[in-house]
Structures are given as C-alpha cells and as structure tokens.
Short mmCIF file of C-alpha atoms and ligand atoms in Angstrom, two decimals:
data_model
loop_
_atom_site.label_atom_id
_atom_site.label_comp_id
_atom_site.label_asym_id
_atom_site.label_seq_id
_atom_site.Cartn_x
_atom_site.Cartn_y
_atom_site.Cartn_z
CA MET A 1 -0.07 0.00 -0.18
CA THR A 2 1.22 3.43 -1.00
CA VAL A 3 1.79 5.79 1.92
CA SER A 4 0.18 9.23 1.19
CA PHE A 5 1.18 12.77 3.23
CA SER A 6 -2.01 12.93 5.07
CA ASP A 7 -1.43 9.20 6.31
CA LEU A 8 1.49 10.81 7.72
CA GLY A 9 -0.39 13.12 10.08
CA LEU A 10 0.16 16.45 8.56
CA ALA A 11 -2.10 19.41 8.70
CA GLN A 12 -4.12 20.43 5.84
CA THR A 13 -2.19 23.84 5.56
CA LEU A 14 1.21 21.62 5.10
CA LEU A 15 -0.58 19.03 2.64
CA SER A 16 -1.93 21.80 0.48
CA ALA A 17 1.37 23.42 0.11
CA LEU A 18 3.03 20.04 -0.86
CA THR A 19 0.19 19.69 -3.65
CA THR A 20 1.09 23.12 -5.03
CA GLU A 21 4.69 21.91 -5.20
CA GLY A 22 3.89 19.02 -7.18
CA TYR A 23 4.69 16.12 -4.65
CA THR A 24 2.36 13.42 -4.68
CA THR A 25 3.93 10.70 -2.42
CA PRO A 26 6.31 10.95 0.39
CA THR A 27 9.80 9.64 0.01
CA PRO A 28 10.86 6.89 2.19
CA ILE A 29 12.99 8.91 4.46
CA GLN A 30 9.64 11.27 4.89
CA VAL A 31 7.73 8.31 5.39
CA ALA A 32 9.88 6.89 8.18
CA THR A 33 10.63 10.27 9.89
CA ILE A 34 7.56 12.48 9.84
CA PRO A 35 5.55 10.22 12.31
CA HIS A 36 8.14 9.91 15.08
CA LEU A 37 9.19 13.56 14.78
CA LEU A 38 5.24 14.59 15.01
CA LYS A 39 5.28 12.72 18.04
CA GLY A 40 7.95 14.76 19.63
CA ARG A 41 10.63 12.00 19.29
CA ASP A 42 13.89 12.44 18.71
CA VAL A 43 15.43 10.76 15.29
CA LEU A 44 18.61 9.68 14.09
CA GLY A 45 18.50 9.66 10.47
CA ILE A 46 20.78 7.99 8.14
CA ALA A 47 20.42 9.34 4.46
CA GLN A 48 22.06 11.44 2.01
CA THR A 49 20.85 14.49 0.26
CA GLY A 50 18.37 14.04 -2.84
CA THR A 51 16.46 11.82 -0.68
CA GLY A 52 13.78 14.48 0.66
CA LYS A 53 15.30 14.66 3.77
CA THR A 54 14.89 18.60 3.88
CA ALA A 55 10.87 17.91 3.97
CA ALA A 56 11.27 15.09 6.39
CA PHE A 57 12.43 17.45 9.15
CA ALA A 58 10.82 20.72 7.91
CA LEU A 59 7.17 19.80 7.64
CA PRO A 60 7.16 18.47 11.38
CA ILE A 61 8.70 21.62 12.36
CA LEU A 62 6.58 23.93 10.69
CA GLN A 63 3.50 21.80 12.10
CA ARG A 64 4.71 22.49 15.64
CA ILE A 65 5.03 26.07 15.02
CA ALA A 66 1.66 26.36 13.25
CA THR A 67 -0.20 24.14 16.01
CA GLU A 68 1.48 25.67 19.19
CA PRO A 69 2.17 29.51 18.17
CA ARG A 70 4.35 31.34 20.82
CA ARG A 71 5.28 34.91 21.09
CA LEU A 72 8.84 35.41 19.63
CA VAL A 73 11.41 35.96 22.36
CA PRO A 74 13.99 38.84 20.90
CA ARG A 75 17.40 37.44 19.60
CA SER A 76 15.93 34.01 19.94
CA ALA A 77 14.50 30.96 17.82
CA ARG A 78 12.32 28.35 18.40
CA ALA A 79 13.74 25.63 15.80
CA LEU A 80 17.71 25.66 15.27
CA ILE A 81 18.93 24.02 11.81
CA LEU A 82 22.69 23.29 11.54
CA THR A 83 24.22 22.55 8.64
CA PRO A 84 27.53 22.84 6.84
CA THR A 85 27.85 25.10 4.13
CA ARG A 86 25.81 28.03 3.10
CA GLU A 87 24.52 26.79 0.02
CA LEU A 88 22.83 23.86 1.87
CA ALA A 89 21.71 26.53 4.45
CA ALA A 90 19.96 28.82 1.54
CA GLN A 91 18.35 25.64 0.18
CA ILE A 92 17.04 24.56 3.68
CA SER A 93 15.53 28.26 3.91
CA THR A 94 13.90 27.74 0.47
CA GLY A 95 12.33 24.49 1.41
CA PHE A 96 10.72 26.08 4.78
CA ALA A 97 9.38 29.06 2.87
CA THR A 98 8.07 26.58 0.10
CA TYR A 99 6.68 23.70 2.78
CA GLY A 100 5.27 26.87 5.03
CA ARG A 101 3.82 28.97 2.33
CA ASN A 102 0.33 28.78 3.88
CA ILE A 103 1.52 29.32 7.78
CA ARG A 104 2.71 32.44 9.29
CA PHE A 105 6.21 32.13 10.36
CA LYS A 106 9.51 33.96 10.49
CA ARG A 107 12.92 32.50 9.48
CA ALA A 108 16.25 33.44 9.50
CA LEU A 109 19.42 32.59 7.83
CA VAL A 110 22.78 33.04 9.02
CA PHE A 111 26.08 32.02 7.56
CA GLY A 112 29.66 33.55 7.13
CA GLY A 113 31.36 35.00 4.35
CA VAL A 114 28.98 38.07 3.93
CA GLY A 115 28.69 40.92 6.25
CA GLN A 116 26.93 40.01 9.55
CA MET A 117 24.57 43.29 10.14
CA PRO A 118 21.59 41.94 7.98
CA GLN A 119 21.79 38.68 9.88
CA VAL A 120 22.02 40.68 13.23
CA LYS A 121 19.05 42.62 12.49
CA SER A 122 17.09 39.61 10.94
CA LEU A 123 17.41 38.17 14.80
CA ILE A 124 16.55 41.20 16.76
CA ASN A 125 12.77 40.34 17.22
CA GLY A 126 13.25 36.75 17.45
CA THR A 127 12.45 33.99 14.72
CA ASP A 128 10.72 30.82 14.63
CA VAL A 129 13.34 28.97 12.59
CA LEU A 130 16.84 29.86 12.46
CA ILE A 131 19.05 28.17 9.93
CA ALA A 132 22.79 28.44 10.33
CA THR A 133 26.18 27.32 9.55
CA PRO A 134 28.08 26.79 12.77
CA GLY A 135 31.01 29.36 12.64
CA ARG A 136 28.86 32.14 12.17
CA LEU A 137 26.37 31.20 14.31
CA LEU A 138 28.69 30.89 17.27
CA ASP A 139 30.29 34.38 16.59
CA LEU A 140 26.96 36.26 16.69
CA MET A 141 26.37 34.23 20.07
CA ASN A 142 29.41 35.29 21.44
CA GLN A 143 28.57 38.71 20.42
CA GLY A 144 25.15 38.59 22.40
CA HIS A 145 22.99 39.11 19.18
CA VAL A 146 21.67 35.39 19.61
CA ARG A 147 20.69 33.21 22.73
CA LEU A 148 19.75 29.71 22.31
CA ASP A 149 17.58 29.10 25.59
CA PHE A 150 14.32 29.06 23.87
CA VAL A 151 15.29 26.54 21.32
CA GLU A 152 12.73 23.62 21.26
CA MET A 153 13.75 21.88 18.22
CA LEU A 154 17.28 21.13 16.89
CA VAL A 155 18.39 19.88 13.39
CA LEU A 156 21.83 18.73 12.70
CA ASP A 157 21.93 18.44 9.06
CA GLU A 158 24.86 16.28 7.35
CA ALA A 159 26.67 15.86 10.67
CA ASP A 160 29.10 13.67 9.02
CA ARG A 161 30.34 16.53 6.44
CA MET A 162 30.00 19.22 9.45
CA LEU A 163 32.47 17.05 11.34
CA ASP A 164 34.82 16.61 8.30
CA MET A 165 34.78 20.30 7.85
CA GLY A 166 36.19 20.71 11.37
CA PHE A 167 32.97 22.10 12.87
CA ILE A 168 32.91 19.61 16.00
CA HIS A 169 33.99 21.91 18.52
CA ASP A 170 31.69 24.90 17.44
CA VAL A 171 28.71 22.32 17.38
CA LYS A 172 29.65 20.95 20.86
CA ARG A 173 29.85 24.75 21.91
CA ILE A 174 26.66 25.66 20.42
CA ALA A 175 24.92 22.34 21.99
CA ASP A 176 26.04 23.20 25.40
CA ARG A 177 23.77 26.38 25.42
CA LEU A 178 20.78 24.96 24.39
CA PRO A 179 17.98 23.70 26.61
CA LYS A 180 18.34 20.13 27.98
CA GLU A 181 14.64 19.80 27.41
CA ARG A 182 14.25 19.74 23.28
CA GLN A 183 13.76 17.55 20.47
CA THR A 184 16.83 16.70 18.32
CA LEU A 185 17.31 15.42 15.10
CA LEU A 186 20.49 14.38 13.44
CA PHE A 187 20.84 13.72 9.52
CA SER A 188 24.15 11.92 8.46
CA ALA A 189 25.05 10.24 5.11
CA THR A 190 27.33 7.79 6.74
CA MET A 191 27.98 7.18 10.60
CA PRO A 192 31.84 7.10 11.27
CA ASP A 193 32.43 6.67 15.16
CA SER A 194 32.86 10.69 15.52
CA VAL A 195 29.01 10.78 14.45
CA THR A 196 27.83 7.75 16.89
CA SER A 197 29.46 9.86 19.59
CA LEU A 198 28.05 13.23 18.72
CA ALA A 199 24.72 11.62 18.36
CA ALA A 200 25.23 9.89 21.87
CA GLY A 201 25.64 13.25 23.44
CA LEU A 202 22.80 14.81 21.83
CA LEU A 203 19.95 12.52 21.13
CA LYS A 204 17.88 11.05 23.82
CA ASN A 205 16.71 7.40 23.05
CA PRO A 206 16.36 8.08 19.32
CA GLU A 207 14.42 6.20 16.64
CA ARG A 208 16.90 5.37 14.00
CA VAL A 209 16.00 5.66 10.53
CA GLU A 210 17.99 4.28 7.65
CA ILE A 211 17.71 4.75 4.11
CA THR A 212 20.82 2.97 2.77
CA PRO A 213 22.63 4.28 -0.63
CA THR A 214 22.28 0.61 -2.02
CA SER A 215 18.66 0.63 -2.14
CA THR A 216 17.87 4.19 -2.87
CA THR A 217 20.18 6.68 -4.94
CA VAL A 218 23.21 4.61 -5.71
CA GLU A 219 21.25 1.92 -7.54
CA ARG A 220 19.58 4.11 -9.73
CA ILE A 221 22.71 5.76 -11.31
CA ASP A 222 24.44 4.30 -14.12
CA GLN A 223 28.20 4.05 -12.80
CA LYS A 224 31.45 3.50 -14.97
CA VAL A 225 35.06 3.67 -14.20
CA MET A 226 37.37 4.55 -17.07
CA PHE A 227 41.19 3.81 -16.31
CA VAL A 228 43.47 6.38 -17.80
CA THR A 229 46.65 7.80 -16.93
CA ARG A 230 46.82 10.93 -14.96
CA GLU A 231 48.29 12.85 -17.99
CA ASN A 232 45.44 11.87 -20.24
CA LYS A 233 42.59 12.77 -17.73
CA ARG A 234 42.19 16.19 -19.46
CA GLY A 235 42.01 15.15 -22.84
CA LEU A 236 39.34 12.32 -21.55
CA LEU A 237 37.30 14.91 -20.18
CA ALA A 238 37.55 17.38 -23.31
CA HIS A 239 36.39 14.10 -25.12
CA VAL A 240 33.77 12.94 -22.94
CA LEU A 241 32.11 16.42 -23.09
CA LYS A 242 32.05 16.39 -26.53
CA ASP A 243 29.02 14.32 -26.49
CA ARG A 244 25.96 16.22 -26.48
CA ALA A 245 24.01 13.75 -24.58
CA VAL A 246 26.25 15.36 -21.65
CA THR A 247 23.81 18.11 -21.07
CA ARG A 248 24.86 19.41 -17.62
CA ALA A 249 27.76 17.89 -15.75
CA ILE A 250 29.55 18.54 -12.43
CA VAL A 251 33.36 17.63 -12.43
CA PHE A 252 34.76 16.90 -9.27
CA THR A 253 38.34 17.48 -8.53
CA ARG A 254 39.87 16.87 -5.24
CA THR A 255 41.61 20.63 -4.81
CA LYS A 256 40.74 24.11 -5.23
CA HIS A 257 43.80 24.64 -7.52
CA GLY A 258 42.66 21.35 -9.78
CA ALA A 259 39.22 22.78 -10.11
CA ASP A 260 40.46 26.08 -11.51
CA ARG A 261 43.06 24.50 -13.94
CA VAL A 262 40.04 22.02 -15.33
CA ALA A 263 37.70 24.69 -15.82
CA GLU A 264 40.16 26.67 -17.74
CA GLN A 265 41.24 23.86 -19.37
CA LEU A 266 37.42 23.09 -20.60
CA GLU A 267 36.87 26.74 -21.70
CA LYS A 268 40.07 26.59 -23.81
CA SER A 269 38.64 23.65 -25.53
CA GLY A 270 35.05 25.09 -26.50
CA VAL A 271 32.85 23.86 -23.25
CA SER A 272 31.42 26.43 -21.24
CA ALA A 273 32.61 25.77 -17.80
CA GLN A 274 33.03 27.23 -14.25
CA ALA A 275 34.91 26.59 -11.09
CA ILE A 276 33.46 26.95 -7.71
CA HIS A 277 35.30 26.28 -4.39
CA GLY A 278 36.00 27.50 -0.96
CA ASN A 279 38.60 30.31 -2.32
CA LYS A 280 35.87 32.04 -4.42
CA THR A 281 33.95 34.64 -2.99
CA GLN A 282 30.31 33.99 -2.27
CA THR A 283 28.99 36.42 -5.15
CA ALA A 284 31.21 34.19 -7.54
CA ARG A 285 29.68 30.90 -5.82
CA GLN A 286 26.48 31.80 -6.46
CA LYS A 287 26.97 33.55 -9.93
CA ALA A 288 28.46 30.27 -11.04
CA LEU A 289 25.66 28.24 -9.69
CA GLU A 290 23.11 30.44 -11.40
CA SER A 291 24.74 30.36 -14.81
CA PHE A 292 24.90 26.36 -14.35
CA ARG A 293 21.09 26.08 -13.24
CA ASN A 294 20.14 28.44 -16.06
CA GLY A 295 22.21 26.39 -18.73
CA ASN A 296 24.56 28.95 -19.55
CA ILE A 297 27.40 26.83 -18.61
CA ARG A 298 27.42 23.02 -19.23
CA ALA A 299 29.98 22.10 -16.71
CA LEU A 300 30.67 22.97 -13.36
CA VAL A 301 33.81 22.18 -11.97
CA ALA A 302 33.76 21.37 -8.06
CA THR A 303 35.80 20.28 -5.10
CA ASP A 304 33.68 18.32 -2.38
CA ILE A 305 32.89 20.81 0.03
CA ALA A 306 31.85 23.64 -2.55
CA ALA A 307 29.36 20.92 -4.00
CA ARG A 308 27.69 19.92 -0.86
CA GLY A 309 24.08 20.27 -0.65
CA ILE A 310 23.78 22.05 -4.25
CA ASP A 311 20.09 21.11 -5.28
CA ILE A 312 20.26 21.60 -9.14
CA ASP A 313 18.03 19.36 -11.14
CA GLY A 314 18.76 17.97 -14.24
CA ILE A 315 22.45 17.03 -13.82
CA SER A 316 23.00 14.48 -16.64
CA HIS A 317 26.46 13.41 -15.83
CA VAL A 318 28.66 13.30 -12.32
CA ILE A 319 32.38 12.99 -13.84
CA ASN A 320 35.03 12.26 -11.22
CA PHE A 321 38.27 13.87 -12.63
CA GLU A 322 39.87 12.23 -9.54
CA LEU A 323 38.47 9.93 -7.25
CA PRO A 324 37.73 11.06 -3.94
CA ASN A 325 39.91 9.36 -0.85
CA GLU A 326 36.91 8.87 1.23
CA PRO A 327 34.29 6.45 -0.28
CA GLU A 328 31.30 8.52 1.56
CA SER A 329 32.50 11.72 -0.91
CA TYR A 330 31.80 9.30 -3.70
CA VAL A 331 28.16 8.53 -2.54
CA HIS A 332 27.52 12.17 -1.96
CA ARG A 333 28.98 13.26 -5.55
CA ILE A 334 27.07 10.81 -7.50
CA GLY A 335 23.95 11.55 -5.67
CA ARG A 336 23.90 14.94 -7.50
CA THR A 337 22.70 13.32 -10.37
CA ALA A 338 20.00 11.50 -9.03
CA ARG A 339 18.06 14.31 -7.50
CA ALA A 340 14.31 14.32 -7.14
CA GLY A 341 13.88 10.81 -8.34
CA ALA A 342 15.64 11.18 -11.72
CA ASP A 343 18.48 8.73 -13.04
CA GLY A 344 21.75 9.78 -14.13
CA ILE A 345 25.30 8.59 -15.26
CA ALA A 346 28.53 8.90 -13.08
CA LEU A 347 31.99 8.70 -14.61
CA SER A 348 35.00 8.02 -12.71
CA PHE A 349 38.43 8.94 -14.31
CA CYS A 350 40.85 6.19 -11.98
CA ASP A 351 44.61 6.48 -12.69
CA ALA A 352 47.12 4.10 -11.41
CA GLU A 353 47.48 6.00 -7.99
CA GLU A 354 43.82 5.71 -7.50
CA VAL A 355 43.10 2.01 -7.91
CA GLY A 356 43.30 1.79 -4.32
CA TYR A 357 40.57 4.06 -3.58
CA LEU A 358 38.25 2.55 -6.25
CA LYS A 359 38.58 -0.54 -4.37
CA THR A 360 37.53 1.17 -1.01
CA ILE A 361 34.61 2.68 -2.71
CA GLU A 362 33.42 -0.59 -4.15
CA ARG A 363 33.38 -2.37 -0.81
CA THR A 364 31.46 0.70 0.80
CA ILE A 365 28.84 0.87 -1.92
CA ARG A 366 28.56 -3.19 -1.91
CA GLN A 367 28.64 -3.11 -5.60
CA SER A 368 31.62 -3.34 -8.23
CA ILE A 369 31.78 -0.53 -10.75
CA PRO A 370 32.06 -1.86 -14.41
CA SER A 371 34.71 -0.15 -16.62
CA HIS A 372 34.11 1.62 -19.53
CA ASP A 373 36.60 1.79 -22.58
CA ASP A 374 36.20 4.88 -24.75
CA HIS A 375 37.82 3.14 -27.99
CA ALA A 376 38.00 6.38 -29.85
CA PHE A 377 39.70 8.15 -27.13
CA HIS A 378 42.34 5.63 -26.56
CA ALA A 379 43.12 5.40 -30.02
CA VAL A 380 43.81 9.17 -29.82
CA ALA A 381 45.74 8.88 -26.15
CA ILE A 382 47.90 5.90 -27.59
CA ALA A 383 48.82 7.93 -30.50
CA ASP A 384 49.94 10.58 -28.35
CA MET A 385 51.86 8.33 -26.24
CA ARG A 386 54.18 6.90 -28.92
CA HIS A 387 55.13 10.43 -29.80
CA SER A 388 56.32 11.10 -26.36
CA THR A 389 59.47 9.61 -24.57
CA ARG A 390 59.01 6.19 -22.70
CA PRO A 391 56.21 5.89 -20.54
CA LYS A 392 56.44 6.42 -16.75
CA PRO A 393 55.99 2.96 -15.18
CA ALA A 394 52.64 3.94 -13.89
CA GLN A 395 51.41 4.94 -17.14
CA LYS A 396 52.35 1.18 -18.34
CA ARG A 397 50.84 -0.56 -15.57
CA GLN A 398 47.65 1.34 -16.14
CA GLY A 399 47.20 0.56 -19.64
CA GLN A 400 47.63 -3.07 -18.87
CA ALA A 401 44.82 -2.97 -16.08
CA ALA A 402 42.59 -1.34 -18.43
CA ARG A 403 43.07 -3.56 -21.18
CA HIS A 404 42.59 -6.43 -19.05
CA ARG A 405 39.24 -5.31 -17.61
CA ASN A 406 37.94 -4.51 -20.80
CA GLY A 407 38.92 -7.34 -22.32
CA GLY A 408 40.26 -5.24 -25.36
CA GLY A 409 43.70 -5.49 -26.86
CA LYS A 410 45.83 -8.26 -26.37
CA PRO A 411 45.84 -9.57 -22.65
CA ALA A 412 48.69 -11.56 -21.47
CA GLN A 413 47.66 -15.18 -20.86
CA PRO A 414 45.94 -15.61 -17.59
CA LYS A 415 47.71 -18.04 -15.30
CA SER A 416 44.69 -19.15 -13.53
CA ASN A 417 41.10 -18.26 -13.72
CA SER A 418 41.04 -16.66 -10.44
CA SER A 419 39.86 -12.87 -10.73
CA ARG A 420 42.27 -12.15 -7.75
CA ASN A 421 45.03 -12.56 -10.25
CA THR A 422 44.06 -9.36 -12.36
CA PRO A 423 46.87 -6.68 -12.82
CA ARG A 424 44.24 -4.39 -10.78
CA HIS A 425 44.34 -6.43 -7.68
CA ALA A 426 48.09 -7.08 -8.09
CA GLN A 427 48.48 -3.09 -8.31
CA ALA A 428 46.06 -2.32 -5.22
CA LYS A 429 48.49 -4.75 -3.23
CA ARG A 430 51.22 -2.91 -4.66
CA GLN A 431 49.82 0.27 -3.48
CA GLN A 432 48.94 -1.16 -0.23
CA LYS A 433 52.49 -2.29 0.20
CA GLY A 434 54.13 1.18 -0.55
P1 AMP B 501 16.64 17.24 -0.53
O1 AMP B 501 17.16 15.49 -0.01
O2 AMP B 501 15.83 17.46 0.70
O3 AMP B 501 17.57 17.94 -0.87
O4 AMP B 501 15.38 16.82 -1.50
C1 AMP B 501 15.83 16.41 -2.88
C2 AMP B 501 14.99 16.89 -3.86
O5 AMP B 501 13.85 16.23 -3.94
C3 AMP B 501 14.56 18.52 -3.71
O6 AMP B 501 14.58 18.97 -4.92
C4 AMP B 501 13.04 18.37 -3.53
O7 AMP B 501 12.47 19.39 -3.72
C5 AMP B 501 12.57 16.77 -3.99
N1 AMP B 501 11.64 16.36 -2.93
C6 AMP B 501 11.70 16.14 -1.68
N2 AMP B 501 10.62 15.48 -1.25
C7 AMP B 501 9.90 15.17 -2.34
C8 AMP B 501 8.47 14.45 -2.76
N3 AMP B 501 7.87 13.85 -1.56
N4 AMP B 501 8.18 14.41 -3.89
C9 AMP B 501 8.82 14.67 -4.86
N5 AMP B 501 10.17 15.44 -4.80
C10 AMP B 501 10.42 15.63 -3.63
#
C-alpha cells in the first residue's frame, strides 16, 4: 500500500503546500521520519541529500510552529537547523519557505562569508526558524546577538560533513547553550564513530531511521569507471564532454587549484565551464551556480565541500576527474545526478594511483563499478604516447589494467581463472605495501 502525505498526520495547510509544489507521494525518508517527529521523538536519520530529507524535518517543525504558536522572544529561535555550508543553508531556507507558504512564521538565515549586519537585524525580534552554519552562529552568540535558551527543536543536518569540515568544537559549544529539554534530529549520510559519539551526546533515546544508499540513490545511477593515466585525464574529459548527451555535468576534483585548472582547460577546448570552491567569493559561487542552473554553462567544476548540498535538477552526468579518498564522498558526489527521483550517469576517471580508492569505494557501496573503455579516445591517447618519450611505469601498468578489465587489446595469458590475479588487484596490493 502506498503511503500518502495525509497518512503521515500532516496538517491541511502543509498538505496543500505540498500539492502546490507537485509532490504526490512522500519519499521513504519522509515516511520513516515524519510520524516520529510529529510525536516529539528524537530521530537519528541516515540518509543523503537527494532523498527528500529537508521536507522530512521541515514539515514537522512547521506543523509544531503552526499548532503551538508562541510569542517570539528577541534574539532567540524556536527551531535551530545547523548545516555545514552556506549553499545548503540557503537551500533549506527555501525549503521552509516552500513548505510553509500557508503558515505565518519567521525564518532567519545565518552564514559566514558575508557581512553580519543584515543577519543581526533579522534576529533582533526573534525568529521561529533559524538556519545557520556553526561558525557564524557561534560568532553571533559570542557577540550577544543570538540566545539559544528558547530552542525547542534542533536539527543537525549532514552531521558527517559538518565534522569533516572541522566544526565539531563549534557544534559542541552551540549544543552546550541549548536547553536540555528539546527535540533533536540528526541527519548524516554516513555514520563514522565521530558521528555516533556526537549523536550519543545529543539525542535522547532516538528512533533510528536508515535509508541506505544501495537501495536508493546509488542503485539508480549508471556508474562507470574509465581507466586513464593522470596525464590523459584532461584529454579524456574534453572528449567525454564532446558528446551532446552530456547536457549538464558536475566535474569533481580533489583540490581547489585542480578545479580552476580543469575549468580553464575546458573553456580552452570550447566547453563552457566554471569552477566553484572555497576560495571563491560567495558572489562568484552564486553566479557560477546560477549560470549552471539556467544552462549558460555545461560543466561546473567543483571540490567536494563547495558542491555540498547543491540542489540542481537535471544534472545528466557526474564526472569524478579524480576519485575521492573517502568513499562517502563518492556517494555524495554521484547523488548529485539523481535528484528528485531522476536517474543519471556517473563516470569516474581512475589512474594507477587511485586504484586503491576505487576498491574502497566498491567495498562501501557493495557493488563493483563496471569499466567503460572509450576506444575513440584511447586510439588518440595511445597515438600521443607513441610520440612521447618512454612511458612512466605508472602509465604502463595503467594501460595493462585497463586492457585486462575491458577484455580489449591483447591481454597476457592469464595464469589461472581466479579474478584475484587481475593486474588491478596486483596493483592495489603493490600500492597498499608502498
Ligand atoms: P533533499 O534531499 O531534501 O535535498 O531533496 C531532494 C529533492 O527532492 C529536492 O529537489 C526536493 O524538492 C525534492 N523532493 C523532496 N520531497 C519530495 C517528494 N515527496 N516528492 C517529490 N520531490 C520531492
């Protein structure tokens, strides 16, 4: 039986906002979370962006604000949502506005990188919902512009990323100033020990709700790995982007510098592209996102942190120019192409040094990522190699691994049928030793 939004116990004002928004059925995380939150329970939710988790926490908060109206206390908030990045904060704020369009409530948004005056002003008379990144919130608290002793509901969104970004002490300091009597919700895509211990300190007897990546986002995405030497990655990217089927692509790099270089290179090869990362100003980031959203640029080159929480529909391809060293980042990255129930394609460029990362990723997502060999590209790349001086050892090994996996070329006679004898495994072993 399909569960509807009204089965979850939501008020008519919220139901009609959802209808206006075109939502017909709740997502699994919404079905699993909303009833507990409406009962006032604490919830520990394991789910990534793209699963509909914003509505899962925003709807019950809005319902409580609507059904238990309170006079606002100056400089305070009834609900506090902590989130790692400004983009995500802005997106959550828009979510509250959308879902709460038929409710009278105030919301305020607080994040760093911009002047604090407008934010301070928005808090003077108090607010119902405060959405904040930890650093700026703590700054404003320390200056006496915000008090947290009236917070009834706390949400920690993307807790794993918040800790990855080094916000653990800020989050703890903020938590120390909150009333003990409150409802708490923690959402995280992954549950490393650091998040488990944070949750243990903040949540009271929580309901645990898990939407595993393998059963949702990850399974719907067509994932491929392309083996390529480091030197040939830029050429391969330009080649992949020649395909007009790639209508809107996010390209991930590991470093900010790398993002800039890749974007420049793409522009040179005639593909409209821009980079976003932590060193860009807020205005530059917003501008790049806007151009990407309205289709003025085809490729957005991003680092993991900058891409966090970006909600852009219709991303046809996620391209991992470099594989992330944390498998969770891989899941976050490819999730960009499966927004709002759509399917997408994720291509990962893997060089000899990254085979170890690939193996860890495959273990985490509990599936092996098939390889994709682009013969047209390799013909060009191999011709290039012939003209260059002797290939480096890594290049040589790389070529062997790719040929073997793809069954192309002339693979050496395998000594046994065991898949553990593939060059890829041998290579990974060598790497682990080194
Ligand atoms: P989130 O995981 O909260 O970032 O949501 C991912 C996307 O799914 C957003 O674009 C939402 O607007 C959309 N969304 C959330 N809930 C639903 C729903 N029940 N039906 C359709 N789309 C939804």
